[in-house]
Coordinates of C-alpha atoms and ligand atoms in Angstrom, one line a residue:
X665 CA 0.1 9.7 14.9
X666 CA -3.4 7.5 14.7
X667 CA -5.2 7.9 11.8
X668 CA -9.2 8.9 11.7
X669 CA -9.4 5.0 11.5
X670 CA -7.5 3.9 14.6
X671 CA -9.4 6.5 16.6
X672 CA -13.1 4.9 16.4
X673 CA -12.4 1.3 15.9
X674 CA -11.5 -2.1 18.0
X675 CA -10.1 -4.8 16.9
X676 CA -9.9 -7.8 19.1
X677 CA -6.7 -9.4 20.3
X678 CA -5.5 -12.9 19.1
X679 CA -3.2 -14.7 21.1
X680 CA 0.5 -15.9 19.7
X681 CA 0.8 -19.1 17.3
X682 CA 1.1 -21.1 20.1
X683 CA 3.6 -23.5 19.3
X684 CA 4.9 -26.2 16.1
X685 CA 1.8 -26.4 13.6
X686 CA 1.3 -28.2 10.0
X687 CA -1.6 -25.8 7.7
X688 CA -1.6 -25.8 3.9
X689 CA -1.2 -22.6 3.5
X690 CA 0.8 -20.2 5.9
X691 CA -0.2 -16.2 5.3
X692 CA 2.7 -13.6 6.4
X693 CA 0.6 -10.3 7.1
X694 CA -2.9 -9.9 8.8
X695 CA -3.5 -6.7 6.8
X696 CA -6.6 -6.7 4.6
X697 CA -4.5 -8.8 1.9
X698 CA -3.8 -11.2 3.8
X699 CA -7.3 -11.5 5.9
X700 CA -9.3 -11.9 2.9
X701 CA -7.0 -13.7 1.2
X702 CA -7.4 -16.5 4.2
X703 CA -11.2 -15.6 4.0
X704 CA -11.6 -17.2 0.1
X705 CA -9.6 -19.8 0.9
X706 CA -11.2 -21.1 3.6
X707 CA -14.7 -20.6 1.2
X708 CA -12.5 -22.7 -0.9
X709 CA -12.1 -25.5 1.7
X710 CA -8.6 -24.3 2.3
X711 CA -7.2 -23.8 5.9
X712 CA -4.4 -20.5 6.3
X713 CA -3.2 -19.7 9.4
X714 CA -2.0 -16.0 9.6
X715 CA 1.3 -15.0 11.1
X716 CA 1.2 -11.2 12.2
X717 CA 4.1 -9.4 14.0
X718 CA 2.1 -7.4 15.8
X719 CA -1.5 -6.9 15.6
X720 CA -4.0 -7.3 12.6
X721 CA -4.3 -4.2 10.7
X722 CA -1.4 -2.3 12.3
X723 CA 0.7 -2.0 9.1
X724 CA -0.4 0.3 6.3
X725 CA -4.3 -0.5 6.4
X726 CA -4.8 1.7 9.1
X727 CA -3.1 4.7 7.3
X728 CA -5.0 4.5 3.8
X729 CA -7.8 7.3 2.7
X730 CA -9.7 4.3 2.2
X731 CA -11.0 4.8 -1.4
X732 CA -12.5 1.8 -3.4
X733 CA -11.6 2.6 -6.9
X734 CA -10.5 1.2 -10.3
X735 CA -9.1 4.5 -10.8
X736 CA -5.3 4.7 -10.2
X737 CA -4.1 7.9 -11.2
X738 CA -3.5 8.0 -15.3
X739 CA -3.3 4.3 -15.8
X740 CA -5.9 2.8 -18.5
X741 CA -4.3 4.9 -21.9
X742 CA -0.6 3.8 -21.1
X743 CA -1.3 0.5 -19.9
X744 CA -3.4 -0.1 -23.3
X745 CA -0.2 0.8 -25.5
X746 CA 2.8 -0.8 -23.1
X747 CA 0.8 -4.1 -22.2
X748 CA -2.3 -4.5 -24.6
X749 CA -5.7 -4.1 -24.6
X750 CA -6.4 -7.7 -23.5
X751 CA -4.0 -7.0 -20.7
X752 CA -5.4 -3.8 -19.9
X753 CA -9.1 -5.5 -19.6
X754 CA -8.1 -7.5 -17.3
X755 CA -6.5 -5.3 -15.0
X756 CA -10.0 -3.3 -15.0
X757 CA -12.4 -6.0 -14.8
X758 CA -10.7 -7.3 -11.7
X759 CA -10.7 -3.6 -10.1
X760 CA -14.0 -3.1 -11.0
X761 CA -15.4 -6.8 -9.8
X762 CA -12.6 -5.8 -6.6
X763 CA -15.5 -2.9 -5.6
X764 CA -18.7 -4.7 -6.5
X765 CA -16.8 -7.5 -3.9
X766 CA -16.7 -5.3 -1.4
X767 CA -20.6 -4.5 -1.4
X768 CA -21.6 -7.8 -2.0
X769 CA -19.6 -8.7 0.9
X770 CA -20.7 -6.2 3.1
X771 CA -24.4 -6.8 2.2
X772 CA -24.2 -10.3 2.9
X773 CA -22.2 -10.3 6.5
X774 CA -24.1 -7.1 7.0
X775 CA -20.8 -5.0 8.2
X776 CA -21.0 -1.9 9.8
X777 CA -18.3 0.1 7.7
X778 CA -19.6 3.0 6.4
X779 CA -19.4 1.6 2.9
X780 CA -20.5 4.2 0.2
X781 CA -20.7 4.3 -3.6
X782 CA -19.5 7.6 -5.0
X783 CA -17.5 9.0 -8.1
X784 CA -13.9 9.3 -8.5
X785 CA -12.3 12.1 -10.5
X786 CA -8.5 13.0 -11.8
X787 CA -8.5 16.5 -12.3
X788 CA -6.1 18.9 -13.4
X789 CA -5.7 22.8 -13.2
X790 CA -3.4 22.9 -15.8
X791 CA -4.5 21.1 -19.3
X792 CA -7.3 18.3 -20.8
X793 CA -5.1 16.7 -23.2
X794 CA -4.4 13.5 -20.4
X795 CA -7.7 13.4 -18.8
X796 CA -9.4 13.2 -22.2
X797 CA -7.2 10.3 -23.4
X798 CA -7.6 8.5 -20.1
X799 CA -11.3 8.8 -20.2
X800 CA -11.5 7.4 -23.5
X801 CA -9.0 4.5 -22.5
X802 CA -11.1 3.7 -19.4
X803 CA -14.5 3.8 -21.3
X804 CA -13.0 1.4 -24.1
X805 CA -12.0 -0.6 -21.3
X806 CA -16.1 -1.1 -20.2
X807 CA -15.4 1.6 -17.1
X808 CA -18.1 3.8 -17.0
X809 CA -16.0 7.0 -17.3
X810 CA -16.2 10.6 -18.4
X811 CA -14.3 13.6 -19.3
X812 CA -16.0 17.1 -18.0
X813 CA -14.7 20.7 -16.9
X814 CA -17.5 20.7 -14.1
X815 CA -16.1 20.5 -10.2
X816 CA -17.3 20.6 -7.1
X817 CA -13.8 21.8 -6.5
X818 CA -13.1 25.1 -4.3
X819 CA -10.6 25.9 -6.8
X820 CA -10.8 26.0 -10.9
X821 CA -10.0 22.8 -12.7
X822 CA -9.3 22.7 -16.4
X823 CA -10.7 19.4 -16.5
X824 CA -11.5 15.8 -14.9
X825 CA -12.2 12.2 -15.7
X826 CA -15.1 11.1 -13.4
X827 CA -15.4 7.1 -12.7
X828 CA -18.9 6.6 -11.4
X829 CA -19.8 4.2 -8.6
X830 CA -16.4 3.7 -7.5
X831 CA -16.8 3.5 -3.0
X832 CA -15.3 4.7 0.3
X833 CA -15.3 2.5 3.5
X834 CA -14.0 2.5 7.0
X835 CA -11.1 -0.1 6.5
X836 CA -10.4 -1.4 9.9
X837 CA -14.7 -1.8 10.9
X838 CA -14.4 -4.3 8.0
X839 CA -11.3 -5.4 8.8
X840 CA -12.4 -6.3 12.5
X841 CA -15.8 -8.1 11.1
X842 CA -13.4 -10.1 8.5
X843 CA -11.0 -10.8 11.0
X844 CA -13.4 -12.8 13.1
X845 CA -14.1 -15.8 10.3
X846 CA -10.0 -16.4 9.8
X847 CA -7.5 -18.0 11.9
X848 CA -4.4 -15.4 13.0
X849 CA -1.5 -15.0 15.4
X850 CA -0.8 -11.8 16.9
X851 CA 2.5 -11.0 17.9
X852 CA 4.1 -14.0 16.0
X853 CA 7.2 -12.4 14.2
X854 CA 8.1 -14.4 11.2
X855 CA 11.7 -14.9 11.2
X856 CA 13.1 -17.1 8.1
X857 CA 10.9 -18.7 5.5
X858 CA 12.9 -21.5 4.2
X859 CA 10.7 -23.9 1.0
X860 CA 7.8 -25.1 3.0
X861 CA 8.6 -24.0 6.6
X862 CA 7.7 -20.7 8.1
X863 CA 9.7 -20.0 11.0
X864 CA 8.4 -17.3 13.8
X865 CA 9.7 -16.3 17.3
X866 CA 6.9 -18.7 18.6
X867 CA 7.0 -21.7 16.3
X868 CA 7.2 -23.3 13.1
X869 CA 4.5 -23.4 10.5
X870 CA 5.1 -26.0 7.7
X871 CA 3.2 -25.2 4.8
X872 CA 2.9 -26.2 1.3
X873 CA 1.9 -22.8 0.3
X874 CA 3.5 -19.8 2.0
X875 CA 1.8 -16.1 0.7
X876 CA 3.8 -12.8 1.3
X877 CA 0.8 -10.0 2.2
X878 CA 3.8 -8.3 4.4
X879 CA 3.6 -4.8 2.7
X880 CA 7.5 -5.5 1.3
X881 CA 8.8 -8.7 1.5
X882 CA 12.1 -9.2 3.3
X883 CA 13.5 -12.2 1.8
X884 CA 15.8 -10.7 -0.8
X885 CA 16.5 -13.7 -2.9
X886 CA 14.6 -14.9 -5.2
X887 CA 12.1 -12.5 -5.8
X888 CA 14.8 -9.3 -6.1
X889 CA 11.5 -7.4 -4.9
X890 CA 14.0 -4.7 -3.1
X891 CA 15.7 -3.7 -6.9
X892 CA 12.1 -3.7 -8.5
X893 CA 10.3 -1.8 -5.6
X894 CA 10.6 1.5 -3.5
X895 CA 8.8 3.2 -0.6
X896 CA 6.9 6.6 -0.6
X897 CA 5.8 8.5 2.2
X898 CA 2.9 10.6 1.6
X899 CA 0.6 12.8 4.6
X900 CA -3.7 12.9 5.5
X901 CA -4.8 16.0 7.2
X902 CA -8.5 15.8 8.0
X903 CA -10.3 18.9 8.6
X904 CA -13.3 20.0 10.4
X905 CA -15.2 23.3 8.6
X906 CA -14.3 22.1 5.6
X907 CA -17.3 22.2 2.2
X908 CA -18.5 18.5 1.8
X909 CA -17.4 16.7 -1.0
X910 CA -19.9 14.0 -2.9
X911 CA -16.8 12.6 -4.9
X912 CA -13.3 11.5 -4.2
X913 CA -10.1 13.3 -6.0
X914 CA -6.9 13.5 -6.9
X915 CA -5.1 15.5 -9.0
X916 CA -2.5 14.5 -11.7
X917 CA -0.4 18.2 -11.1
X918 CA 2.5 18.6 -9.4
X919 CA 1.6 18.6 -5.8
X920 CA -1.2 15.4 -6.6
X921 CA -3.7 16.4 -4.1
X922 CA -6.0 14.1 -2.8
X923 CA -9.6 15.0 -1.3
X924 CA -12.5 12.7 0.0
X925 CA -15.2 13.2 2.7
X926 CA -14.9 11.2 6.3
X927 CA -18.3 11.8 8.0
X928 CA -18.2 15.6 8.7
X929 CA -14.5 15.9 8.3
X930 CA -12.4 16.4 4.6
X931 CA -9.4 14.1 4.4
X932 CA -6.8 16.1 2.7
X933 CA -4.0 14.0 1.4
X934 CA -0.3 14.4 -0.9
X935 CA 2.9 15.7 -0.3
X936 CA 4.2 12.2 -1.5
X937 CA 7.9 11.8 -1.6
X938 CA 10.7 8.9 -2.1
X939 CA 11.1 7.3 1.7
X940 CA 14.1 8.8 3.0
X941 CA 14.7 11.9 0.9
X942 CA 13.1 14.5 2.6
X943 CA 14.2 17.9 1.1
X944 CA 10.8 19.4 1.1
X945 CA 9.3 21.9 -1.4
X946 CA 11.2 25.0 -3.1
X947 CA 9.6 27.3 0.4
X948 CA 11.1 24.6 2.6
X949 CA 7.8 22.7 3.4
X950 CA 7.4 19.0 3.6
X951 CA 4.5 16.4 4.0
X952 CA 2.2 18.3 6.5
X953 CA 3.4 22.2 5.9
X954 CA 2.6 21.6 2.3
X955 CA -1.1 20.7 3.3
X956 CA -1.8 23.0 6.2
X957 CA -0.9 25.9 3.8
X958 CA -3.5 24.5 1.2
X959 CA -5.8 23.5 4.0
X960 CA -6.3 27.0 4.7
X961 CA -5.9 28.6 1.0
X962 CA -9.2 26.3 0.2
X963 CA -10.9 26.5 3.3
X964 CA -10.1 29.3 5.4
X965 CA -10.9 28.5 8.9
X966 CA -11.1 24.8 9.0
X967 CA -9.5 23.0 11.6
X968 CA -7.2 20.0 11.6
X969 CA -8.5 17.7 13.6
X970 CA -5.6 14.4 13.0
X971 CA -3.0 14.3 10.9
X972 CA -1.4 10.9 10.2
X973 CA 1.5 9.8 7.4
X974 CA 1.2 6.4 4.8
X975 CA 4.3 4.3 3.5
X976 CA 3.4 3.1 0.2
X977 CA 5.6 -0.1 -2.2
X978 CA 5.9 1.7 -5.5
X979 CA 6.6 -0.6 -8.6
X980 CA 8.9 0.4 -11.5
X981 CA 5.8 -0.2 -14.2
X982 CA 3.3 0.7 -11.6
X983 CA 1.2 -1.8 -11.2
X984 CA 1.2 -4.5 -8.4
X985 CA 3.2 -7.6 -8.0
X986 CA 0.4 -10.4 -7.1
X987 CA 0.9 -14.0 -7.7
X988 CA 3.8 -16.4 -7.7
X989 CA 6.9 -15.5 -5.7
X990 CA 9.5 -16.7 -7.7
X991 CA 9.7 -19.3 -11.0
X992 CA 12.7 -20.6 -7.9
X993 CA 9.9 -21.0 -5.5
X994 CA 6.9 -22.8 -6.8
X995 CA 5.1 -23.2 -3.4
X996 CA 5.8 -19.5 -2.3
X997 CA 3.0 -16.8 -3.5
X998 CA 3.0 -12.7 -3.2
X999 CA 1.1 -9.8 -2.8
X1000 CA 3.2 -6.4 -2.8
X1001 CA 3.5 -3.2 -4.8
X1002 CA 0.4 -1.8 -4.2
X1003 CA 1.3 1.9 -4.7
X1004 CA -1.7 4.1 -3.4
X1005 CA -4.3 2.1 -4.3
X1006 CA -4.4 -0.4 -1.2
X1007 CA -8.1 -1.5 -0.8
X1008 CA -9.2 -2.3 -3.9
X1009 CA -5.9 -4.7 -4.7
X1010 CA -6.0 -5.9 -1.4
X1011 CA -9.2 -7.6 -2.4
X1012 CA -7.8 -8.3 -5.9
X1013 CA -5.0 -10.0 -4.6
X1014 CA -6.9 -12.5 -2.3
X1015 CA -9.3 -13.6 -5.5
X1016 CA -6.2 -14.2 -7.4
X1017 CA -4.0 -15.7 -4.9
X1018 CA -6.7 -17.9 -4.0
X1019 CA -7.0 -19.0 -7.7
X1020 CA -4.0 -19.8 -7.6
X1021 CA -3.1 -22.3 -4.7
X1022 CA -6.5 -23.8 -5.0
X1023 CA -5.6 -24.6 -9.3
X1024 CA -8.3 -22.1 -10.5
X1025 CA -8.2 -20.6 -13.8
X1026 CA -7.7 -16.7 -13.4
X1027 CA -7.3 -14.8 -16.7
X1028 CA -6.4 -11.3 -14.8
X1029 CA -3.3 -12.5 -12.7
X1030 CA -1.5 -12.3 -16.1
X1031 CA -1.4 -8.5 -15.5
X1032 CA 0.0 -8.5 -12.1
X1033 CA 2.1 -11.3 -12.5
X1034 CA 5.5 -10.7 -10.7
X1035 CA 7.2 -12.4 -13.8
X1036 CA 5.0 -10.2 -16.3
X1037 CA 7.2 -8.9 -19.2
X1038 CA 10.1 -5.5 -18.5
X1039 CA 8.5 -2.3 -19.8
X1040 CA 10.7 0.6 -20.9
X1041 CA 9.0 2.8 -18.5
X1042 CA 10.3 -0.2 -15.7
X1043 CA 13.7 0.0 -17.0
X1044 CA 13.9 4.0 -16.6
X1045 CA 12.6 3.8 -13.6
X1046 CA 15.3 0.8 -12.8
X1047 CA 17.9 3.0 -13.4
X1048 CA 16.4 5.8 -11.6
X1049 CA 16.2 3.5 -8.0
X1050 CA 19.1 2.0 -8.5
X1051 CA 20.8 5.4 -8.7
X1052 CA 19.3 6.2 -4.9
X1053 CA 20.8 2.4 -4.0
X1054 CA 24.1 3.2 -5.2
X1055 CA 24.4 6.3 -3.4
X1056 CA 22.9 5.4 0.0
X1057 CA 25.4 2.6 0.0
X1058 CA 28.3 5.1 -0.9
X1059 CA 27.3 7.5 1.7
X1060 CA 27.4 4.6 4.0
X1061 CA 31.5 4.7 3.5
X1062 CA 31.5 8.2 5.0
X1063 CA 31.8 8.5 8.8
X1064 CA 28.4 7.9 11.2
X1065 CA 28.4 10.9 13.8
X1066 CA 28.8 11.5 16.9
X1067 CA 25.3 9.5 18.2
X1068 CA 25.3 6.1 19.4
X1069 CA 23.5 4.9 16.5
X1070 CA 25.2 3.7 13.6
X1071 CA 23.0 5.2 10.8
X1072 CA 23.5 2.4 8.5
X1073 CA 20.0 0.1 7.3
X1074 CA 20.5 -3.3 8.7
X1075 CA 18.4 -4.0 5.2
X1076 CA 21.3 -3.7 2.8
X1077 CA 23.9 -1.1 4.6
X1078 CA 22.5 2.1 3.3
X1079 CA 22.8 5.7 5.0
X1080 CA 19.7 6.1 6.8
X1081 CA 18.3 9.5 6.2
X1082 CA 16.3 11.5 9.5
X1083 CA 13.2 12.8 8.6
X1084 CA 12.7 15.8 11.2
X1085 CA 8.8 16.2 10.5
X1086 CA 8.8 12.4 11.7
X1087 CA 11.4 12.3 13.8
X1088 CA 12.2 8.9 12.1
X1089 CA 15.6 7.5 10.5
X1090 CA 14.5 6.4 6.5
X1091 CA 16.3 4.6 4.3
X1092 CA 16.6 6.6 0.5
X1093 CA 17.3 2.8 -1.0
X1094 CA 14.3 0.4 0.3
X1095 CA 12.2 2.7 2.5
X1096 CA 12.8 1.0 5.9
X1097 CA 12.1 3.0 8.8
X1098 CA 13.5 3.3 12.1
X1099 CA 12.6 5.6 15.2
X1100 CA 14.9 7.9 17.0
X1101 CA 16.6 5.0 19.2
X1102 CA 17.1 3.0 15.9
X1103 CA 13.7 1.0 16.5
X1104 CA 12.2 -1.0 13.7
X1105 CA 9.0 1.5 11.9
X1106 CA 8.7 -0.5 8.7
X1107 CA 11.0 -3.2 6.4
X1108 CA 12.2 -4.6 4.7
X1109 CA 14.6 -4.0 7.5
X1110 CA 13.9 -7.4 10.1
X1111 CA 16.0 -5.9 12.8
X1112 CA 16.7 -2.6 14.4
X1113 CA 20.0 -0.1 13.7
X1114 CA 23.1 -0.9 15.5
X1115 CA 24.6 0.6 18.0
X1116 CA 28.1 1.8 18.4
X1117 CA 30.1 -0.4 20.5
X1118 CA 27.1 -2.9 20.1
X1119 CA 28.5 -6.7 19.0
X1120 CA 26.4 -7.5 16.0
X1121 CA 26.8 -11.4 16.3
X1122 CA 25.5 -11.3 20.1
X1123 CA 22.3 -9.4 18.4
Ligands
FES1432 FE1 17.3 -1.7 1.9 FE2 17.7 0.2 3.7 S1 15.8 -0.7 3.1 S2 19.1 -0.9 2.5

C-alpha cells in the first residue's frame, strides 16, 4: 500500500550503472542514508556512485512518519548509566546537530518539503516515574526537555516529556531535491561485495571504500549483523476529521501509539510486532485492526484515508550500528539498525560515515560504533533473538505443505511465517519478506523462495 509520501511526490528515473567503473567510494542503497551520505562526500571532494536495486527511495524511506527528532523513545537515562555520560553526549549532540542539518540544508537549497519545527512528547497514561527520569537525563544532556501532565491529547495522560524544536518533513520532496546533486544507478542489483569490488547485475564497481546504507545488510560474514539485529513491522493510518495536533507523540505504554499531523490528515501509527510473528492482540487484532479501533475511540467519525505498513532493523542495545563494517574489513563502512528513528540517523550516519573515509576526527561515532562494547541489556536481548533463530530453523525440519512454495527463507533456512493482513510470507529469524508467489519484499534474503520441484543450482 503507498504511503501519504508516495502519493504526492516524483522522483526522477536514473538509468542502470551502465557498465565496469573505478569510484572511491561505492554506496549500496539510495535511501536517504545513502544519498546524503554521497552528498558530504562529494562536499568533501569525494566521488560515490550509488548502487540501488530498484529506485531511490523505494525501501523504508518512503514508509516512515517522517519525524526529525533526538527523541527515541526512553533512551537518554539508560544510555547515561549503561554507556556514560560522555557517551551519552554524544549520541545527543549528533541528533540534535542531525535536525538543525536538516534546516540548514533546506534553507540553503531552498527545498520544498514541508519542513517544520515542532515538539516531541513521550507520554504515558499510566505513571510519571520514567518520563521524569528521562526528562532530567535529556536536560543534563543540553536537550532542551521538559516533564509536564499538560496534553493536547484526546485522551488523559499521566504525564510527558516534551523536546522542543524537534521537526517534521516530507521525506521523499527532499529526497528528490538531494537526489539531483549525487550520482546513482537505478535498478543496479548488487550481487557480491568481495574487499574492494562491488559486483551488480550490470557491472563491477571497484572501490576503495564500499558503505552498507541497504536497510540490513546481506553479507553475513563478518559483520554477524543477522545475530545482532531483527526486523519489526509496525502500521500508519492517516485520518481525515481528525483534531490537529501542534506536537508529535508517542507513547511508552503497551500499545506505543504514535500521532503527528500530515497537512489536514493525523498519521496514526503502532501495532509494532517482531517480523514474522503475527499472533495479533488478546481480541484477535493485528497492525491495522488495532488502529482503526483506536482511530475511532479518539476520533469518532474520521476517516482513513491510506494506510501503509514500515519494516524497521532493531538492535539488541538499541541504538544504531554506523561506522566501520568489520575490524576484518577495513575498507568496508555501515549504516543499519536504525529502529524507528530513520530520518534523523540517516543524516547522522552520512556526517559520520563521511568523517570517516575522508580521515576526519568524529567524537560521536564512538556511540554507534558497530564494535562499541556488549551491554547486558544486548546480551538479554541476544538470547531472546536467538531463541526465535533456533526455532524458525527447527520448524524448518517439519514438512512444507501442500503449495508449491517451499516456505523455507533462502536467508538462513528458516520457516517463513504468512502474515494474512499482508498477505506476505515473513521470516520470525531475520525479518525477510516474501509475497504470495515467494517474491523477494525485503532482505536480508537476496533471492526469492524456492519452489517445489524447482533445481536450486539452475536458480
Ligand atoms: Fe534470516 Fe530468514 S531472514 S533466515
Amino acid at each position: 500500500m503507498e504511503s501519504v509520501w508516495t502519493e504526492n511526490s516524483r522522483i526522477r528515473r536514473r538509468e542502470p550503472l551502465p557498465g565496469d567503473m573505478e569510484a572511491p567510494v561505492a554506496v549500496i542503497g539510495a535511501g536517504l542514508a545513502g544519498i546524503l551520505t554521497a552528498y558530504y562526500l562529494k562536499q568533501a571532494g569525494i566521488r560515490a556512485v550509488i548502487l540501488e536495486a530498484d529506485r531511490i527511495g523505494s525501501g523504508q524511506t518512503r514508509n516512515t512518519t517522517a519525524k526529525i527528532t533526538s527523541q527515541h523513545n526512553l533512551i537518554y537515562d539508560r544510555m547515561i548509566r549503561t554507556f556514560g555520560r560522555r557517551m551519552a553526549e554524544h549520541y545527543a549532540d549528533a541528533n540534535e546537530a542531525a535536525i538543525g542539518e536538516y534546516e540548514r540544508l533546506i534553507l540553503e537549497k531552498e527545498i520544498d518539503c514541508d519542513f517544520a519545527r515542532r515538539p516531541a512528547f513521550l507520554y504515558s497514561c499510566t505513571g510519571t516515574e520514567l518520563l521524569k527520569r528521562e526528562a532530567e537525563a535529556a536536560e543534563s544532556l543540553g536537550i532542551k526537555a521538559s516533564f509536564g501532565t499538560d496534553c493536547e491529547l484526546p485522551f488523559p495522560v499521566a504525564g510527558a516529556v516534551r523536546f522542543e524544536h524537534q521537526a517534521s518533513f516530507h521525506p521523499l520532496k527532499f529526497l528528490a531535491q538531494m537526489a539531483e546533486e549525487v550520482e546513482v544507478y537505478e535498478q543496479t542489483k548488487v550481487l557480491k561485495v568481495k574487499d574492494g569490488r562491488v559486483e551488480t547485475g550490470r557491472g563491477t564497481v571497484a572501490a576503495e571504500h564500499i558503505v552498507f546504507t541497504a536497510h540490513f545488510p546481506f553479507i553475513n560474514v563478518p559483520g554477524y549483523y543477522f545475530a545482532r539485529m531483527y526486523q519489526e513491522r509496525s502500521y500508519v493510518t492517516a485520518l481525515e476529521g481528525a483534531k490537529r495536533l501542534e506536537g508529535m507523540y508517542l507513547g511508552i505504554d503497551g500499545d506505543r501509539l504514535s500521532f503527528r499531523a500530515c497537512g489536514d490528515m493525523l498519521l496514526l501509527g503502532g501495532g509494532s510486532h517482531r517480523t514474522g510473528v503475527n499472533k495479533g492482540n488478546r481480541a484477535g487484532e493485528c497492525g491495522y485492526g488495532v488502529l482503526r479501533r483506536k482511530a475511532q475511540e479518539f476520533y469518532p467519525g474520521c476517516r482513513e484515508v491510506l494506510r501503509w505498513s514500515a519494516q524497521d532493523c532493531m538492535t539488541l542495545d538499541g541504538l544504531p550500528y554506523v561506522g566501520r563494517f568489520s575490524r576484518r574489513k577495513p575498507g568496508w563502512y555501515v549504516a543499519a539498525g536504525f529502529g524507528k528513528w530513520g530520518m534523523t540517523t540517516a543524516m547522522v550516519s552520512a556526517r559520520i560515515l563521511t568523517a570517516l573515509i575522508s580521515g576526519r576526527d568524529c567524537p560521536e561515532a564512538d556511540i554507534f560504533s558497530p564494535q562499541r562494547h556488549f551491554t547486558v541489556q544486548a546480551a538479554k536481548e541476544l538470547a531472546v533473538h536467538g531463541a526465535y533463530t533456533v526455532k524458525g530453523l527447527a520448524k524448518h525440519l517439519l514438512p512444507a505443505g501442500n503449495g508449491s512454495l517451499i516456505p523455507n527463507c533462502p536467508h538462513m533456512g528458516c520457516r517463513l511465517e504468512w502474515n494474512p493482513e499482508e498477505e506476505s510470507y515473513d521470516c520470525p529469524c531475520h525479518g525477510s519478506r516474501f509475497d504470495r508467489e515467494g517474491h523477494l519484499i525485503d532482505g536480508p534474503a537476496q533471492t526469492d523462495c524456492e519452489r517445489k520441484g524447482e533445481n536450486k543450482r539452475n536458480k
